């Protein structure tokens, strides 16, 4: 992934590097208006996704997360657990980007559940949110977005994550698109149960007003 994996029309898919932070931010902000600054700052510092790369090399991240939690550095850890993929054309220019992040919604909800805090760190290595996918206007309709999503799913499943989910503005009518990429698209206002797997207690995850959720369990692909 560091060197790039082949995509459509000579495009290469790989991890974003700090020099690409500006163009990646511009692309993603056109697709999502609520990007957390911390993830983009981690990319600019060269820290975004570093723990994921270590995990691909069989490093156990559990102990690192425990230390980060004890030191009050979970926000920084979230940046290092974020996935920033880019699609580069034959000239090496970024024409597409994807950002995957630990779910702040799940972390916050678990912190409020009785006994849920002990599962909070586990959730960061179990569930991930696809925050945004974007392709430059002159590079669309070539399968670049679909390839970014496919590589995202491949990587998270390789790291034993159990659930990928996201949301989009309902008025953009992207349901058929995400459906073609293997995701289950929910009706507006509908959600999924994510707590029982971790804690044995129910925890409902759904989109807010004007948003539509999509998700994919790893068990679907077995």
Short mmCIF file of C-alpha atoms in Angstrom, two decimals:
data_model
loop_
_atom_site.label_atom_id
_atom_site.label_comp_id
_atom_site.label_asym_id
_atom_site.label_seq_id
_atom_site.Cartn_x
_atom_site.Cartn_y
_atom_site.Cartn_z
CA UNK A 1 0.00 0.00 0.00
CA UNK A 2 2.89 2.38 0.60
CA UNK A 3 4.17 1.94 -2.94
CA UNK A 4 0.69 1.94 -4.41
CA UNK A 5 -1.66 -0.74 -5.68
CA UNK A 6 -3.04 -0.71 -9.22
CA UNK A 7 -6.40 0.90 -9.92
CA UNK A 8 -8.34 1.79 -13.09
CA UNK A 9 -6.70 3.61 -16.01
CA UNK A 10 -3.20 3.48 -14.57
CA UNK A 11 -4.23 5.01 -11.24
CA UNK A 12 -2.35 3.85 -8.14
CA UNK A 13 -4.03 3.54 -4.72
CA UNK A 14 -1.89 4.08 -1.64
CA UNK A 15 -1.50 5.77 1.73
CA UNK A 16 -1.45 9.57 1.60
CA UNK A 17 1.81 11.29 2.54
CA UNK A 18 2.20 14.63 4.36
CA UNK A 19 3.01 16.56 1.16
CA UNK A 20 -0.45 15.60 -0.11
CA UNK A 21 -2.31 16.89 2.95
CA UNK A 22 -3.47 20.08 1.25
CA UNK A 23 -5.02 18.50 -1.83
CA UNK A 24 -6.48 15.63 0.21
CA UNK A 25 -8.12 18.12 2.58
CA UNK A 26 -9.58 20.10 -0.32
CA UNK A 27 -11.00 16.97 -1.94
CA UNK A 28 -12.49 15.57 1.26
CA UNK A 29 -14.00 18.87 2.39
CA UNK A 30 -15.98 18.95 -0.85
CA UNK A 31 -17.52 15.60 0.14
CA UNK A 32 -18.00 16.09 3.91
CA UNK A 33 -18.51 19.32 5.81
CA UNK A 34 -17.80 17.96 9.29
CA UNK A 35 -14.25 16.65 9.00
CA UNK A 36 -12.40 16.63 12.32
CA UNK A 37 -9.32 18.83 12.14
CA UNK A 38 -7.31 16.35 14.21
CA UNK A 39 -7.29 13.67 11.51
CA UNK A 40 -6.14 16.12 8.83
CA UNK A 41 -3.52 17.59 11.14
CA UNK A 42 -2.23 14.05 11.78
CA UNK A 43 -1.84 13.62 8.03
CA UNK A 44 0.12 16.86 7.75
CA UNK A 45 2.39 15.70 10.61
CA UNK A 46 3.00 12.34 8.97
CA UNK A 47 1.17 10.46 11.75
CA UNK A 48 -2.09 9.52 10.03
CA UNK A 49 -2.39 5.75 9.72
CA UNK A 50 1.02 4.93 11.18
CA UNK A 51 -0.47 2.48 13.68
CA UNK A 52 -2.43 0.78 10.92
CA UNK A 53 0.80 0.26 9.00
CA UNK A 54 2.40 -1.19 12.12
CA UNK A 55 -0.58 -3.51 12.56
CA UNK A 56 -0.12 -4.73 8.99
CA UNK A 57 3.38 -5.70 10.10
CA UNK A 58 1.80 -7.76 12.94
CA UNK A 59 2.33 -5.23 15.72
CA UNK A 60 -0.27 -5.65 18.49
CA UNK A 61 -1.90 -2.25 19.01
CA UNK A 62 -3.79 -3.11 22.19
CA UNK A 63 -0.99 -2.16 24.57
CA UNK A 64 -0.35 1.09 22.69
CA UNK A 65 -4.00 2.07 23.01
CA UNK A 66 -4.03 1.29 26.73
CA UNK A 67 -0.98 3.53 27.23
CA UNK A 68 -2.54 6.29 25.13
CA UNK A 69 -5.75 6.09 27.14
CA UNK A 70 -3.87 6.25 30.44
CA UNK A 71 -1.94 9.28 29.22
CA UNK A 72 -5.05 11.09 27.99
CA UNK A 73 -3.86 10.90 24.38
CA UNK A 74 -6.73 9.07 22.72
CA UNK A 75 -7.32 11.90 20.27
CA UNK A 76 -3.78 11.59 18.99
CA UNK A 77 -4.15 7.80 18.87
CA UNK A 78 -7.29 8.24 16.76
CA UNK A 79 -5.22 10.11 14.19
CA UNK A 80 -2.67 7.32 14.09
CA UNK A 81 -5.51 4.83 13.63
CA UNK A 82 -7.06 6.84 10.79
CA UNK A 83 -6.82 5.66 7.20
CA UNK A 84 -6.06 8.21 4.51
CA UNK A 85 -5.97 6.61 1.06
CA UNK A 86 -5.32 8.46 -2.18
CA UNK A 87 -5.61 7.68 -5.86
CA UNK A 88 -2.70 9.02 -7.91
CA UNK A 89 -2.79 9.35 -11.69
CA UNK A 90 0.07 8.51 -14.03
CA UNK A 91 1.74 11.85 -13.24
CA UNK A 92 1.56 11.21 -9.51
CA UNK A 93 -1.20 13.77 -8.97
CA UNK A 94 -3.88 13.03 -6.38
CA UNK A 95 -7.24 12.57 -8.13
CA UNK A 96 -9.15 10.85 -5.33
CA UNK A 97 -9.10 10.41 -1.56
CA UNK A 98 -10.75 8.44 1.23
CA UNK A 99 -10.67 8.98 4.98
CA UNK A 100 -11.53 6.25 7.48
CA UNK A 101 -11.52 7.03 11.20
CA UNK A 102 -12.27 5.41 14.58
CA UNK A 103 -15.88 6.20 15.42
CA UNK A 104 -16.13 9.10 17.83
CA UNK A 105 -19.85 8.42 18.13
CA UNK A 106 -19.28 4.87 19.34
CA UNK A 107 -16.47 5.93 21.69
CA UNK A 108 -18.63 8.66 23.21
CA UNK A 109 -21.64 6.37 23.61
CA UNK A 110 -19.56 3.64 25.26
CA UNK A 111 -18.04 6.11 27.70
CA UNK A 112 -21.56 6.84 28.97
CA UNK A 113 -22.66 3.22 29.30
CA UNK A 114 -22.32 1.41 32.64
CA UNK A 115 -19.02 -0.43 32.42
CA UNK A 116 -18.64 0.70 28.82
CA UNK A 117 -15.33 2.51 29.25
CA UNK A 118 -13.42 -0.77 29.36
CA UNK A 119 -14.73 -1.54 25.87
CA UNK A 120 -13.99 1.91 24.49
CA UNK A 121 -10.48 1.05 23.36
CA UNK A 122 -11.62 -2.23 21.84
CA UNK A 123 -14.14 -0.35 19.72
CA UNK A 124 -11.33 1.69 18.14
CA UNK A 125 -9.86 -1.55 16.77
CA UNK A 126 -13.23 -3.09 15.87
CA UNK A 127 -15.40 -0.44 14.20
CA UNK A 128 -14.34 2.25 11.71
CA UNK A 129 -16.24 5.02 10.00
CA UNK A 130 -15.74 5.92 6.34
CA UNK A 131 -15.79 9.65 6.86
CA UNK A 132 -15.52 10.75 3.25
CA UNK A 133 -14.74 9.55 -0.26
CA UNK A 134 -14.03 12.08 -3.00
CA UNK A 135 -12.82 12.04 -6.60
CA UNK A 136 -11.70 15.08 -8.60
CA UNK A 137 -14.39 16.20 -11.02
CA UNK A 138 -12.33 15.51 -14.15
CA UNK A 139 -11.49 11.97 -12.94
CA UNK A 140 -14.99 10.73 -12.15
CA UNK A 141 -16.87 7.84 -13.75
CA UNK A 142 -13.68 5.78 -14.03
CA UNK A 143 -14.20 3.55 -11.00
CA UNK A 144 -11.72 5.41 -8.79
CA UNK A 145 -14.11 5.90 -5.88
CA UNK A 146 -15.16 2.24 -6.03
CA UNK A 147 -11.51 1.16 -6.00
CA UNK A 148 -10.74 3.38 -2.99
CA UNK A 149 -13.65 1.79 -1.14
CA UNK A 150 -12.57 -1.72 -2.12
CA UNK A 151 -9.01 -1.15 -0.86
CA UNK A 152 -10.40 0.40 2.33
CA UNK A 153 -12.55 -2.68 3.00
CA UNK A 154 -9.66 -5.02 2.15
CA UNK A 155 -7.32 -3.29 4.58
CA UNK A 156 -9.74 -3.08 7.50
CA UNK A 157 -10.77 -6.72 7.13
CA UNK A 158 -7.08 -7.71 7.01
CA UNK A 159 -6.70 -5.93 10.36
CA UNK A 160 -9.68 -7.86 11.82
CA UNK A 161 -12.08 -4.94 12.05
CA UNK A 162 -15.68 -6.13 12.21
CA UNK A 163 -17.71 -3.17 10.91
CA UNK A 164 -17.35 -0.32 8.45
CA UNK A 165 -20.04 2.32 8.29
CA UNK A 166 -20.70 5.84 7.08
CA UNK A 167 -23.37 8.29 6.09
CA UNK A 168 -24.21 10.72 3.33
CA UNK A 169 -26.61 13.60 2.77
CA UNK A 170 -29.90 11.96 1.86
CA UNK A 171 -30.53 14.49 -0.90
CA UNK A 172 -27.43 13.26 -2.74
CA UNK A 173 -29.16 9.91 -3.35
CA UNK A 174 -25.97 7.85 -3.10
CA UNK A 175 -27.75 4.72 -1.86
CA UNK A 176 -27.49 2.80 -5.16
CA UNK A 177 -23.79 3.65 -5.43
CA UNK A 178 -22.91 2.31 -1.98
CA UNK A 179 -25.16 -0.67 -2.57
CA UNK A 180 -23.12 -1.57 -5.64
CA UNK A 181 -19.97 -1.45 -3.50
CA UNK A 182 -21.35 -4.13 -1.17
CA UNK A 183 -22.73 -1.92 1.61
CA UNK A 184 -26.17 -2.17 3.15
CA UNK A 185 -27.93 1.19 2.83
CA UNK A 186 -30.51 1.97 5.49
CA UNK A 187 -33.69 3.96 5.20
CA UNK A 188 -33.58 7.51 6.60
CA UNK A 189 -33.91 7.32 10.36
CA UNK A 190 -32.99 3.63 10.46
CA UNK A 191 -29.96 2.41 12.43
CA UNK A 192 -28.04 -0.69 13.45
CA UNK A 193 -27.22 -2.36 16.77
CA UNK A 194 -23.49 -2.26 17.52
CA UNK A 195 -23.19 -2.58 21.29
CA UNK A 196 -24.10 -6.19 22.00
CA UNK A 197 -21.04 -7.54 20.16
CA UNK A 198 -18.70 -5.56 22.42
CA UNK A 199 -20.48 -5.16 25.74
CA UNK A 200 -23.53 -7.38 25.76
CA UNK A 201 -25.62 -4.22 26.08
CA UNK A 202 -27.55 -2.60 23.24
CA UNK A 203 -26.10 0.44 21.49
CA UNK A 204 -27.92 1.91 18.53
CA UNK A 205 -25.98 3.62 15.74
CA UNK A 206 -27.82 5.70 13.18
CA UNK A 207 -27.60 8.82 11.04
CA UNK A 208 -28.86 12.23 12.08
CA UNK A 209 -31.55 14.29 10.37
CA UNK A 210 -31.06 14.63 6.63
CA UNK A 211 -28.49 11.82 6.54
CA UNK A 212 -28.60 8.21 5.36
CA UNK A 213 -26.44 5.45 6.86
CA UNK A 214 -24.63 2.62 5.13
CA UNK A 215 -22.64 -0.21 6.66
CA UNK A 216 -20.89 -3.49 6.01
CA UNK A 217 -20.09 -6.26 8.50
CA UNK A 218 -17.05 -8.41 7.87
CA UNK A 219 -19.27 -11.47 8.42
CA UNK A 220 -21.07 -10.51 5.18
CA UNK A 221 -17.90 -11.22 3.23
CA UNK A 222 -17.09 -14.63 4.68
#
